Every structure is written in structure tokens, then in C-alpha cells.
XYZ file of C-alpha atoms in Angstrom:
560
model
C 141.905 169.568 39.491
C 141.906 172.524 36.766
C 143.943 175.413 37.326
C 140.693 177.248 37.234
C 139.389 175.685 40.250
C 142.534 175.700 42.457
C 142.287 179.409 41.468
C 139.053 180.227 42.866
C 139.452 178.451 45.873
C 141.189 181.227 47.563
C 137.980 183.972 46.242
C 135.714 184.579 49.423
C 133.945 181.744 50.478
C 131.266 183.352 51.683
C 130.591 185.400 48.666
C 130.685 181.837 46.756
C 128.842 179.897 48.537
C 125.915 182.444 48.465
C 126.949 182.845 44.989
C 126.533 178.735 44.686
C 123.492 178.587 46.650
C 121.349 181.092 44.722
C 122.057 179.715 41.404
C 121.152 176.097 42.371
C 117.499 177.038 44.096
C 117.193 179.116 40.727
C 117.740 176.077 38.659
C 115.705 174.196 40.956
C 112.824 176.199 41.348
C 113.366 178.411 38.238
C 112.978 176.354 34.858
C 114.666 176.996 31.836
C 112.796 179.417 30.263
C 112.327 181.857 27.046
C 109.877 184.849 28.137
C 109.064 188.169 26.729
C 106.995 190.593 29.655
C 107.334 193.529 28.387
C 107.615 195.002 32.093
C 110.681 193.411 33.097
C 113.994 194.405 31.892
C 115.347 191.096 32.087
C 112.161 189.220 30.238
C 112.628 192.392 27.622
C 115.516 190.907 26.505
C 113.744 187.298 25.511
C 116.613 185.790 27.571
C 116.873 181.594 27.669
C 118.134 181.696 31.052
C 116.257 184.894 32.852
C 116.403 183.347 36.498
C 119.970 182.196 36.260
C 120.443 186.005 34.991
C 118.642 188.060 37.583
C 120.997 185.679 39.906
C 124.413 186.444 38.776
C 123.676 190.125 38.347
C 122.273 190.700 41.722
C 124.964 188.580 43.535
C 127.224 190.745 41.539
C 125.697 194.181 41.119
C 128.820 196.667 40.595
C 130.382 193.732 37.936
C 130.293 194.307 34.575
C 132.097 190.625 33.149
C 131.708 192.095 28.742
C 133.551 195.421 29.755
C 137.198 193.823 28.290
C 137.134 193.814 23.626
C 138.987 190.322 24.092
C 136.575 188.994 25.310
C 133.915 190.436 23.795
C 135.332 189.293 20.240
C 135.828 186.041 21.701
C 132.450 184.895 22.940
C 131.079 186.683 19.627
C 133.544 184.299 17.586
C 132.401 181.202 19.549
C 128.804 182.038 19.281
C 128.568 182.986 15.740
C 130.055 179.515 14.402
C 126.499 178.149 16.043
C 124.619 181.135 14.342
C 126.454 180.324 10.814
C 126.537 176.491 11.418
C 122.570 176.708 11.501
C 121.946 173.693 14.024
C 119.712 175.717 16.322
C 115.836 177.838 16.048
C 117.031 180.450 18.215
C 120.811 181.268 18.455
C 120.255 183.057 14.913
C 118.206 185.792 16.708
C 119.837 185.450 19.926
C 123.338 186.638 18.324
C 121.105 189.341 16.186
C 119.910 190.862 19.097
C 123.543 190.947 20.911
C 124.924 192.413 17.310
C 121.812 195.681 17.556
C 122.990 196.344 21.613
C 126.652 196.119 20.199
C 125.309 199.076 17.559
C 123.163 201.151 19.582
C 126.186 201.523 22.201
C 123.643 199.826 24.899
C 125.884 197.818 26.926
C 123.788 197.315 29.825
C 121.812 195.317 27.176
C 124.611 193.716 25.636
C 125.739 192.382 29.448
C 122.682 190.427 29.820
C 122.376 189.363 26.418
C 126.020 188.116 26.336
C 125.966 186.340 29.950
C 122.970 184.646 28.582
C 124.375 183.387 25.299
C 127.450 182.587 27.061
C 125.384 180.233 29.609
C 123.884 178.508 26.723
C 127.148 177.937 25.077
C 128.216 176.667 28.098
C 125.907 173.888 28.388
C 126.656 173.314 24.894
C 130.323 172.233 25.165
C 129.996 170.395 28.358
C 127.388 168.371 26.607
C 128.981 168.297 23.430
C 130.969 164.871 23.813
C 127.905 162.877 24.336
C 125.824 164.870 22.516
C 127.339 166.009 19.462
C 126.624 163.089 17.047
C 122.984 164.089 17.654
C 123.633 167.660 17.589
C 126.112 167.756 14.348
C 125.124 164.670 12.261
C 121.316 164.313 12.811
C 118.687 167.225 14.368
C 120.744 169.936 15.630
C 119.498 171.561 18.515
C 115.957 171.202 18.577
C 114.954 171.382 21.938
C 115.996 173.391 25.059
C 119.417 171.659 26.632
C 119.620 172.979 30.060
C 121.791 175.363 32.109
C 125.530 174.441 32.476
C 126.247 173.110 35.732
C 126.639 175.169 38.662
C 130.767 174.748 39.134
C 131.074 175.393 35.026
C 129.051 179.116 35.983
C 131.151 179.735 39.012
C 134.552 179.088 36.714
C 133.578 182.193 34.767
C 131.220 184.371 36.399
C 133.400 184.480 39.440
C 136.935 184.166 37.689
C 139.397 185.996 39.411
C 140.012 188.458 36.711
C 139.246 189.320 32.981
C 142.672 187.059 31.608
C 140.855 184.285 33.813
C 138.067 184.190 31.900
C 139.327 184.977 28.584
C 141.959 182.404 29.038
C 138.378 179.983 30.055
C 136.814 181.143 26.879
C 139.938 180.711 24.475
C 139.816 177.015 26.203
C 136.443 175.716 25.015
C 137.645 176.038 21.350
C 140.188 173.427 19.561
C 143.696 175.284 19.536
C 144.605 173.939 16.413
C 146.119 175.059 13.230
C 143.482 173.236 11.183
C 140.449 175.010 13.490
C 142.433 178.927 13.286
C 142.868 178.486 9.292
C 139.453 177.698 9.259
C 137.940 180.416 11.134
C 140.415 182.873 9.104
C 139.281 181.765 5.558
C 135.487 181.647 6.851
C 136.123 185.022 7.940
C 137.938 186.318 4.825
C 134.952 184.438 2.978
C 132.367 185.986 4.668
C 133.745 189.633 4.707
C 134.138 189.548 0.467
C 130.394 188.314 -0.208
C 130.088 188.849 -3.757
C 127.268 189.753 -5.774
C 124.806 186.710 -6.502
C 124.470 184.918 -9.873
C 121.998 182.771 -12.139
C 122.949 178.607 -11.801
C 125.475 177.958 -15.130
C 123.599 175.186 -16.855
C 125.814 174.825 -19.664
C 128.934 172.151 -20.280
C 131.885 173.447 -20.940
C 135.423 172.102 -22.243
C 138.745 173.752 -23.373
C 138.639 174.721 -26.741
C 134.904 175.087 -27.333
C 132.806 177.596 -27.370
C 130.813 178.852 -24.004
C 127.971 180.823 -24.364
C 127.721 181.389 -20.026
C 131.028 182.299 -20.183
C 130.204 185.480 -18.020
C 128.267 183.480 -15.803
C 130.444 180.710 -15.294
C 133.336 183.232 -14.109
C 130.534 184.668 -12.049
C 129.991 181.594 -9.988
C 133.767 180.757 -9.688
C 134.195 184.690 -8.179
C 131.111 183.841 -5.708
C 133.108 180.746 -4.455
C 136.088 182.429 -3.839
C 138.217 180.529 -6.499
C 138.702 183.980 -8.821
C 139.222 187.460 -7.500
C 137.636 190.348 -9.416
C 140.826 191.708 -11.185
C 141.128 188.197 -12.904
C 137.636 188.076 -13.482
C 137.956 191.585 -15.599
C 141.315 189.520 -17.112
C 139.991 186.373 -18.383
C 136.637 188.644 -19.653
C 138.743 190.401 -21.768
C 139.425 187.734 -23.687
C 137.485 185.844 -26.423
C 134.071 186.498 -25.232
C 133.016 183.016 -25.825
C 136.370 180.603 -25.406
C 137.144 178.253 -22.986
C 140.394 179.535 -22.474
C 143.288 177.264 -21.249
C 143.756 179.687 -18.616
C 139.819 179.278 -17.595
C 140.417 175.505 -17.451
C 143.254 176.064 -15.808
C 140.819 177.392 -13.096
C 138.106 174.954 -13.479
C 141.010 171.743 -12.650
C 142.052 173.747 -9.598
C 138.534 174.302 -8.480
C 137.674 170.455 -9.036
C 140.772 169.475 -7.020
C 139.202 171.576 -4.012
C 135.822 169.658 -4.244
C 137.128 166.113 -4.708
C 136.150 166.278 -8.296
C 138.171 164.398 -11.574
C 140.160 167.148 -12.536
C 139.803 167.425 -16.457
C 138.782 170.506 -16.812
C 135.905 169.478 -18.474
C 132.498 171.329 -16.637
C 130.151 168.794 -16.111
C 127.233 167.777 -13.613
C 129.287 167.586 -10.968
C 131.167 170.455 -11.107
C 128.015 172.313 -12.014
C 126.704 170.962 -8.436
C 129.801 172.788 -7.001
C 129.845 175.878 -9.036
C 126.129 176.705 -8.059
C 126.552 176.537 -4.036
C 125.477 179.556 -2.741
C 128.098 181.949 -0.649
C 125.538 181.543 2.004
C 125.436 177.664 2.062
C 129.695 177.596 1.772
C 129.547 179.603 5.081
C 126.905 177.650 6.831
C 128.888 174.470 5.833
C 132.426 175.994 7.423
C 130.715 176.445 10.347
C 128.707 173.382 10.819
C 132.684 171.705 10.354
C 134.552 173.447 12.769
C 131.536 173.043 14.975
C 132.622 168.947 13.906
C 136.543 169.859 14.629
C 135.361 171.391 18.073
C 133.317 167.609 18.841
C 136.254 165.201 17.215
C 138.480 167.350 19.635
C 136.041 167.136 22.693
C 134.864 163.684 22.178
C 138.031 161.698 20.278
C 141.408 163.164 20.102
C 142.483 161.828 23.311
C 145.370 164.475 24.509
C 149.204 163.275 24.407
C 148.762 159.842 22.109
C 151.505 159.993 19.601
C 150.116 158.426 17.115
C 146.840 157.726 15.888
C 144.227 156.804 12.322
C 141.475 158.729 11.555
C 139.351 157.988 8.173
C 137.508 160.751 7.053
C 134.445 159.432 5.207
C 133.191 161.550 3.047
C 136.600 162.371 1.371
C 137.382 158.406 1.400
C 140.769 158.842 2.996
C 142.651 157.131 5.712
C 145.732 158.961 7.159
C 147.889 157.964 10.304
C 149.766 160.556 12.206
C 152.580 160.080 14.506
C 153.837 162.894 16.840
C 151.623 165.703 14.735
C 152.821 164.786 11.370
C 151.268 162.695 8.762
C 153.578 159.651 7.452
C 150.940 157.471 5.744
C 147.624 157.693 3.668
C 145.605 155.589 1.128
C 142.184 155.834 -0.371
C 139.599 153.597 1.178
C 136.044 152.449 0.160
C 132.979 153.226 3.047
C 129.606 151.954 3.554
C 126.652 152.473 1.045
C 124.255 155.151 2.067
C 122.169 151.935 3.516
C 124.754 150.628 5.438
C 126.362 153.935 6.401
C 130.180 153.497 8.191
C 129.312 154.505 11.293
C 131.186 157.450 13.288
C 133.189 155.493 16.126
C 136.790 154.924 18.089
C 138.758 151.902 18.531
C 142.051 150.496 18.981
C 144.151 148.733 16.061
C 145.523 145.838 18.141
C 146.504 143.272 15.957
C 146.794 142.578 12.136
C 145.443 139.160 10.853
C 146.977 137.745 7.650
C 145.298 135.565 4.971
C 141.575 136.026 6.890
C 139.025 133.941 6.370
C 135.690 135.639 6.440
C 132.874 134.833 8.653
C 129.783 136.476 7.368
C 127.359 137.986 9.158
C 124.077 137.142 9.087
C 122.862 140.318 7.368
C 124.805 140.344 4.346
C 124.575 136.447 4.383
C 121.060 137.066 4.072
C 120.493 139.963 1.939
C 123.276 139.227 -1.237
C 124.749 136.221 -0.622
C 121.834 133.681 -0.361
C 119.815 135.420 -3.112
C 122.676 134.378 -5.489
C 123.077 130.667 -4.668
C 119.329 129.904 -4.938
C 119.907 131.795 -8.479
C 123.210 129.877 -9.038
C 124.071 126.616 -7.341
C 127.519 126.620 -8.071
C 128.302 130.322 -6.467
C 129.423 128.782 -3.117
C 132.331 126.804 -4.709
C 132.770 129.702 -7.116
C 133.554 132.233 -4.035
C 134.838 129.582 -1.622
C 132.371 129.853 0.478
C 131.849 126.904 3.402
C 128.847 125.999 5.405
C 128.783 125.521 9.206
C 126.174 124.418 11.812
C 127.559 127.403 13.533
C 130.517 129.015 14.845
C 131.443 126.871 17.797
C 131.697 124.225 15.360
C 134.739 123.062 12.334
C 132.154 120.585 10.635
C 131.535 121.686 7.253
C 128.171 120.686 5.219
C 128.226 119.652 2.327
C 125.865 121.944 -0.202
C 124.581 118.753 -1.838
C 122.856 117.755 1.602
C 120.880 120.700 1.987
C 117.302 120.324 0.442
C 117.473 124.099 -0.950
C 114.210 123.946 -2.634
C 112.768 124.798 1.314
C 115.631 127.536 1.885
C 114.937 130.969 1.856
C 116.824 134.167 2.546
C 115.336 134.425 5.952
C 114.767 130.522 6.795
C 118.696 129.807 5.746
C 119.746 127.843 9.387
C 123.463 127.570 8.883
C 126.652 130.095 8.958
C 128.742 131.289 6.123
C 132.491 131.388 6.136
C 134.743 132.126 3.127
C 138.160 130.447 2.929
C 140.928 132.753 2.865
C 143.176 133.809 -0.128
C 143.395 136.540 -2.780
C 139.694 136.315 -2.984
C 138.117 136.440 -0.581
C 136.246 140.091 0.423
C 138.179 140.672 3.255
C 141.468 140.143 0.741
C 145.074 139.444 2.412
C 144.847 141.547 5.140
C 142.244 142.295 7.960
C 143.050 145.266 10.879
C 141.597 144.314 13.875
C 139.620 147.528 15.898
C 137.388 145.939 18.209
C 134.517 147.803 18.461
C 130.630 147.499 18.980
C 129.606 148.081 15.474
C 132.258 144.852 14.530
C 133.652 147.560 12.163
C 137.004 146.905 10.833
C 139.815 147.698 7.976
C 141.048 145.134 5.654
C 142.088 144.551 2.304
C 140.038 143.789 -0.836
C 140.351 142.236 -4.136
C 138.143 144.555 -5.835
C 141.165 147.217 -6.435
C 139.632 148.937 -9.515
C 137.065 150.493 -7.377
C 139.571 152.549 -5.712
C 139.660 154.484 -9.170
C 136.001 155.975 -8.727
C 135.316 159.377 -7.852
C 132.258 158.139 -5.536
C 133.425 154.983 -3.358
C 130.444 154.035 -0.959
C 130.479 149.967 -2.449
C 130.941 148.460 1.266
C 128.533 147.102 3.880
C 129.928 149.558 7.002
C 133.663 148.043 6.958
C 136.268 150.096 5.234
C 138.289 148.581 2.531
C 141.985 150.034 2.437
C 143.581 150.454 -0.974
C 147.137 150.055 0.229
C 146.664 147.465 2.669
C 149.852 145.900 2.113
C 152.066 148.813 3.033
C 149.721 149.818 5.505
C 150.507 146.069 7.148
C 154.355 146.402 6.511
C 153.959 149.895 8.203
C 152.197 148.795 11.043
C 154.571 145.968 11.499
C 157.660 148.032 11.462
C 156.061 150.518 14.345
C 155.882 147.797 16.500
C 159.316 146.487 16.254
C 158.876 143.973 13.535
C 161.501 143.380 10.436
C 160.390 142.992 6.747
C 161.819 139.054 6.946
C 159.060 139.047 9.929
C 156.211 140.369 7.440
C 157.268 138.232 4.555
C 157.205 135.314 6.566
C 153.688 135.727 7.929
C 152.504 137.001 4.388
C 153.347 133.887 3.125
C 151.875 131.414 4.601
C 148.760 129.669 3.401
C 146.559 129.541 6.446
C 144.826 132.405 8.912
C 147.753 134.145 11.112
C 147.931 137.119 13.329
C 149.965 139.218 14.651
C 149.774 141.442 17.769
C 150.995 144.205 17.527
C 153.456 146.260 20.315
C 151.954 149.428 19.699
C 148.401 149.805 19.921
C 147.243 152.511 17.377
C 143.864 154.998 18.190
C 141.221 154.199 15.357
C 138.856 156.728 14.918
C 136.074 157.319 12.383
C 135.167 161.122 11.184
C 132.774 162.982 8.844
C 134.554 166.550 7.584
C 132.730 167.835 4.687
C 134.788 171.018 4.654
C 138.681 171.170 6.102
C 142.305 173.348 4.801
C 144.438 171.896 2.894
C 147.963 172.285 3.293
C 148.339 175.127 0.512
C 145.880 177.112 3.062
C 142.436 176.417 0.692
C 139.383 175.556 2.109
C 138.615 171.834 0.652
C 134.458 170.964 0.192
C 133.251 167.021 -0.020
C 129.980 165.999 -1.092
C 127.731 164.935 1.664
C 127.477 161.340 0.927
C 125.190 160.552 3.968
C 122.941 163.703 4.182
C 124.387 164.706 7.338
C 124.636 168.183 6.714
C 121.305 168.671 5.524
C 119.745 166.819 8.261
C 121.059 169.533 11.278
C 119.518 172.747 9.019
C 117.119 174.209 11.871
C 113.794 176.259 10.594
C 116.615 179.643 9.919
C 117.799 177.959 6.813
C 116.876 180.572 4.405
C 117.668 183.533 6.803
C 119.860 185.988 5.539
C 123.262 185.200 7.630
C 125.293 188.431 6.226
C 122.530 190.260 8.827
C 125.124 188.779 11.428
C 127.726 190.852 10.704
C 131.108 190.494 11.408
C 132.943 192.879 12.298
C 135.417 194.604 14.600
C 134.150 195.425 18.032
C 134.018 198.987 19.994
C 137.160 199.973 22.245
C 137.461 199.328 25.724
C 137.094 202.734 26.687
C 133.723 202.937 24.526
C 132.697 199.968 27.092
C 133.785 202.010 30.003
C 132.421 205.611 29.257
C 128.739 204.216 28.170
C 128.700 201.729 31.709
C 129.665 204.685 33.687
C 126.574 206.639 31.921
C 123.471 204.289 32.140
């Protein structure tokens, strides 16, 4: 039990239970509702939850739970990430209309409208972990999701105090570095909005001229990679010159997109330098709404160590106790066979795999190429089997193949192991229902593209031989142990001591280390796919900004 609900406990039972009772024939008899009477206060306010509402305020008529700042700012911080993030028709207005009662000094208003939001965003993050692929990688919130459960209500509405429920509200958010530099560079983002600019169309390398010179230092001001006093600097120059100190710029700018750094302005970078300040917030959001799910869903608390890919930027890193001690490049699933997001346990490492295929890629690449080319089995090494209970090879030779087809092809596939075969020297075993793993690969040059979705879902790890020796010496292994298994000819695993957390993730926005706010490109479309029908609203309407004192609160309660 939470320390929030031994806490209540001792409140009045009485007072509770009415409290409890109220709420749940509400719910019951009371749906979920958006309504707009004009003769009823409550309805007025075009409230999601009005019942659940007219409830809490009339169980609790001389409480006023938005008279503390704290947590005013707090629930406003928590709220406006959904606003921002875009994933829902109605928060947008919802958070507008919360921002106008916040102006007009109407916090009888503001009350209503914040319990209300607050109930939805309740609902949100206790559905969140089974929910939040849907939510944050699909549709967004498309339809209406319910009131929060009745004991999730009673935690804050009848909290013992104000530090009870802010410390309840501060707990629903990831306390993590990565999550507070976020917020802090959205925020700085958001609060310089520069001027907007035309798209720069143009190329541009050092050296040469650059007719959009103006422009181009336009769009790097809008994303935040120039201030204005260098923009005035580096416009004083040659009018026309792609300075070094411009390019200088442009290499740090590609480094914070995942871009070849070269200086050199091309289509990519031109992708980059033509987001809109409006789209670079929307996509901070939408990722620490992601940070907020990972945190909810995967990061189990207390495991020491753990691996996490993050597709989009084509990394693998494993952490032990909070710090990162190994990372390599990897190579993810084609946008048609998409890695999917999941979480699984590295439990053993197997050595010189052979490959059983599966039947899909059997079927769609590698039976196309031996009706075009007889001799590609014995080219790749590939064996035939009646199936997989059985050792009994075929021979190709007996197989009439002028009757086989792609989809009539009876038999199993399996590709002797050595340095190449697809699955290369090393295969990391993560059980899991997608039969998802890690392993090696021959095809190392690929690991020098920019873009590295080759794979059919299984993730190909560019250092897969340290990774092995690594994994190895976790678990109490020597080198002379890893050598020795390494070497030998035939199919060997190992189990390893130390079972390592696996997990899967999609960040297309994240701070680096040097505190700047890193952008990937969104290599499955899943950030475009949660835009609600708000899209092209203007977001600066939100406004953020600091909030009205305490005593403000107080003086304009004690009026109404």
C-alpha cells in the first residue's frame, strides 16, 4: 500500500464513504459527458466530467483544492505537454479556457475547469501503460477514455493537505534528469518564438557563394541553433559567403538532427532547417509524453542494469547502475517490417548461429531468388528440411522446382552457421512474442549509412563482438571463456548469470549530454500519425507563463 492511502485512512470515514458513494452512482448513472446548457454553471464551463464535478464540489462545498501557485503551475505543466503534444480534439481548448479564467482573475471558474482537466489527466496516466502505444505511436486520443477510478479521485480530492496533493501531482511525471532538461529547453524554446521565415531552397557549401544567406541564418535563429546577436554578427559579414564560421554552425546543427556533418546544406538538412517553431514544440511534447509511457510502462524501478535501442536514432546503449558503459550503432526494420516497440530479457548469447528462417522472409526474398538462380542455396549455405522436428536434409536436386512457387514452397529453410550467414557470429537471445532478437551481421558497411532501416524487424548490432565479450564478463565469465566458445565451429550457447532488461523505444526528440535538444527523423510516421484535428492551431495562444500569487487566489475566493 501507497503512502497516500495509509494516509487517508485515518480522514473521516464517514465523510469518505459518502464521499465514495456519490462519485460511484455518478459514474454509474451519470455518463461521461461534454455539455454546454447555457443555464447551468457547471455545463457553462463545457466540462468532460460535469457529474463527477457537481459531486466533489458539493461533498466539499467550503474547499477550494487550486487555491496553492504550486500546484496550480504544476497541473498547468502536466496538462500543457498534452495541449503541445497535439494527441487529443479537445485538451487544446480545454487548457485555453483554464488559461482566460487564469486572466480574468475568475477562480471560481478556474476551480472547476482545473478539477476537470485534472480528472481527465487522471484517467490518462492510469491508462497510460496499456494504452500508450495507441495513444503515442498511432491515433492519439480520439475518443472519450473514461473517469479515473474512484480510489485514484479520493487520493487527491480528499488528500490530507495541499503538500499531499502536490507531492501526488509531482508523482505522475518521470523524475528524471532527461524529462526536467526537457521540459526546461521546451520552455526556454517556447518563451523566445522568433519571427517566421520563407523555406531556404538553396544548397549551400563553405566557400561559395549563397544568395539566401539572410534566410538561411533566419531559419537556424527560428530553431534555436543561433541567437540574434550572432545573427547581426555573421550578417555583417560578406553578404553572400558561406563563411567558415556559418559552416561551423551548419556541422553543429547536423550533429543535433542525426545528419552527416559536412557542412555542406543539402536536402536533408534543408528538411531540418524548414521545421516550423511550432512543429519543434509539438514534437518535445509528444516525447516527453513518450518518456512519461517508457517510464510508466518499461523502466521497471530498482534493475541495475538494463538495454534499450532507440529506433529512430539507430542506437543501442546498456546502462548499469544509471550510467551508460556501452553503445553501438544498430540496423532496424524497413518501414514494412517495422521493429516493433517491446520488452524482453537477454538470457543467453548463442555463438556461431545457424539461422532458421521464417516462413515470411523464406517466402518473400529468399525463394524468389533460387527459382531465378539455382545455385543461390549452395551460394548462401542454405539447407532444406521437411521441417523443424526433423535433421534430414533434402537434397535441392530432388525437388521438381518447375511446380514450386513462393507460396506452394513445402519445406523449411535453415542457413549453416559461419561468417556468413545473416545472423553473423553472434545471436542475443530476448525471448519475446514478436521472435525479435539482436545478433550480428556480415553486412558491416551498412552501419556507415545515415538511414539504416535494411532489416526484417530484428536488430543487427554493429559491435556485436564486444557487446558478447561484455556481456560475458557481467556474468562472471573470463576472456579465455569467450575465446574458447568463439572458436569453435559448430552452434554454442551460453547462459548467461545475469539476465539483462531488453527494451525497444521510439524517441524522436531527447538532451544530449551537452544540454541540446537532439531531433531524429521519423522513420515510421509515428509522429504524424497521433496529430489530432488542432494541428494547425496556433499553440503560442497557450501561453506560458508565470501564475498569480497565492494571496491573488485567496482575496478573489473570499470575493465571489
Amino acid at each position: 500500500m501507497n503512502v497516500f492511502a495509509i494516509r487517508y485512512r485515518a480522514m473521516n470515514r464517514s465523510r469518505k464513504y459518502f464521499f465514495y458513494f456519490s462519485l460511484i452512482c455518478l459514474i454509474k448513472f451519470f455518463p461521461v459527458q461534454t455539455s454546454s446548457a447555457a443555464d447551468n454553471e457547471t455545463d457553462s464551463l463545457n466540462l468532460t466530467y460535469p457529474a463527477l464535478i457537481d459531486a466533489i464540489y458539493q461533498n466539499q462545498p467550503e474547499q477550494h483544492f487550486w487555491q496553492e501557485e504550486s500546484l496550480r503551475n504544476e497541473l498547468e505543466k502536466q496538462i500543457v505537454l498534452l495541449a503541445l503534444a497535439d494527441i487529443n480534439d479537445d485538451i487544446f481548448y480545454s487548457y485555453q479556457a483554464l488559461k482566460k479564467a487564469d486572466q480574468q482573475n475568475n477562480w471560481q471558474r478556474y476551480e472547476r475547469l482545473a478539477s476537470d482537466l485534472l480528472l481527465f489527466y487522471l484517467s490518462y496516466t492510469e491508462q497510460l501503460p496499456l494504452k500508450g502505444r495507441y495513444w503515442l505511436f498511432s491515433k492519439g486520443i480520439k475518443n472519450n477514455i473514461g473517469a479515473p477510478s474512484d480510489s485514484t479521485i479520493d487520493t487527491f480530492f480528499n488528500a490530507s493537505s495541499d503538500p499531499a496533493r502536490l507531492e501526488y501531482l509531482q508523482s505522475l511525471s518521470p523524475r528524471t534528469s532527461q524529462y526536467t532538461h526537457l521540459y526546461n529547453n521546451l520552455l526556454e524554446f517556447y518563451l523566445n518564438k522568433n519571427a517566421s521565415a520563407a523555406k531556404f531552397t538553396a544548397s549551400a557549401k563553405e566557400g561559395k557563394q549563397l544568395k539566401q544567406k539572410d534566410l538561411l541564418l533566419s531559419r537556424l535563429q527560428i530553431s534555436g541553433d543561433i541567437s540574434a546577436k550572432m545573427k547581426r554578427y555573421i550578417e555583417s559579414e560578406d553578404k553572400k559567403l558561406y563563411s567558415p564560421e556559418l559552416r561551423d554552425i551548419i556541422i553543429s546543427f547536423q550533429n543535433r538532427h542525426g545528419l552527416k556533418a559536412d557542412g555542406i546544406v543539402g536536402k536533408n538538412t534543408r528538411y531540418w532547417l524548414n521545421l516550423s517553431h511550432q512543429e519543434r514544440l509539438r514534437l518535445m511534447a509528444l516525447n516527453m509524453l513518450r518518456m512519461q509511457f517508457w517510464t510508466a510502462r518499461l523502466w521497471a524501478i530498482n534493475k541495475p542494469r538494463f538495454v534499450f535501442v532507440n529506433i529512430p536514432d539507430y542506437t543501442m546503449e546498456y546502462w548499469e547502475f544509471d550510467e551508460k558503459v556501452f553503445e553501438s550503432k544498430v540496423i532496424v526494420g524497413r518501414t514494412d517490417r517495422k521493429t516493433p516497440l517491446f520488452a524482453a530479457k537477454l538470457d543467453s548469447i548463442v555463438f556461431n548461429p545457424e539461422w532458421r528462417v521464417p516462413n515470411s522472409i523464406m517466402r518473400k526474398d529468399i525463394i524468389p531468388e533460387v527459382l531465378a538462380n539455382k545455385d543461390y542455396l549452395e551460394q548462401h549455405q542454405y539447407e532444406i528440411l521437411t521441417n523443424w522436428k526433423t535433421e534430414d536434409v533434402i537434397d535441392p536436386e530432388l525437388i521438381d522446382w518447375n511446380w514450386i512457387t513462393a507460396d506452394n514452397f513445402p519445406y523449411k529453410l535453415r542457413q549453416k552457421p559461419g561468417k556468413n550467414n545473416a545472423l553473423g557470429l553472434y545471436k542475443f537471445n530476448t525471448p519475446n512474442r514478436y521472435t525479435i532478437y539482436l545478433h550480428d551481421t556480415p553486412a558491416k558497411h551498412l552501419f556507415e549509412n545515415q538511414t539504416r532501416t535494411y532489416s526484417s524487424g530484428c536488430i543487427r548490432v554493429q559491435k556485436a563482438a564486444q557487446f558478447a565479450q561484455m556481456l560475458m564478463d557481467k556474468s562472471g565469465f573470463s576472456y579465455q571463456d569467450y575465446e574458447r566458445h568463439h572458436y569453435q565451429q559448430r552452434t554454442n550457447v551460453v547462459s548467461l548469470k545475469n539476465i539483462i532488461p531488453v527494451y525497444t523505444i521510439y524517441q524522436t526528440v531527447w538532451v544530449d549530454k551537452w544540454g541540446a535538444t537532439q531531433f531524429r527523423k521519423d522513420i515510421y510516421n509515428y509522429d504524424n500519425l497521433t496529430r489530432s484535428k488542432n494541428f494547425n492551431k496556433n499553440f503560442y495562444s497557450l501561453q506560458l507563463e508565470k501564475k498569480p500569487t497565492v494571496q491573488q487566489v485567496t482575496k478573489t475566493i473570499e470575493e465571489y
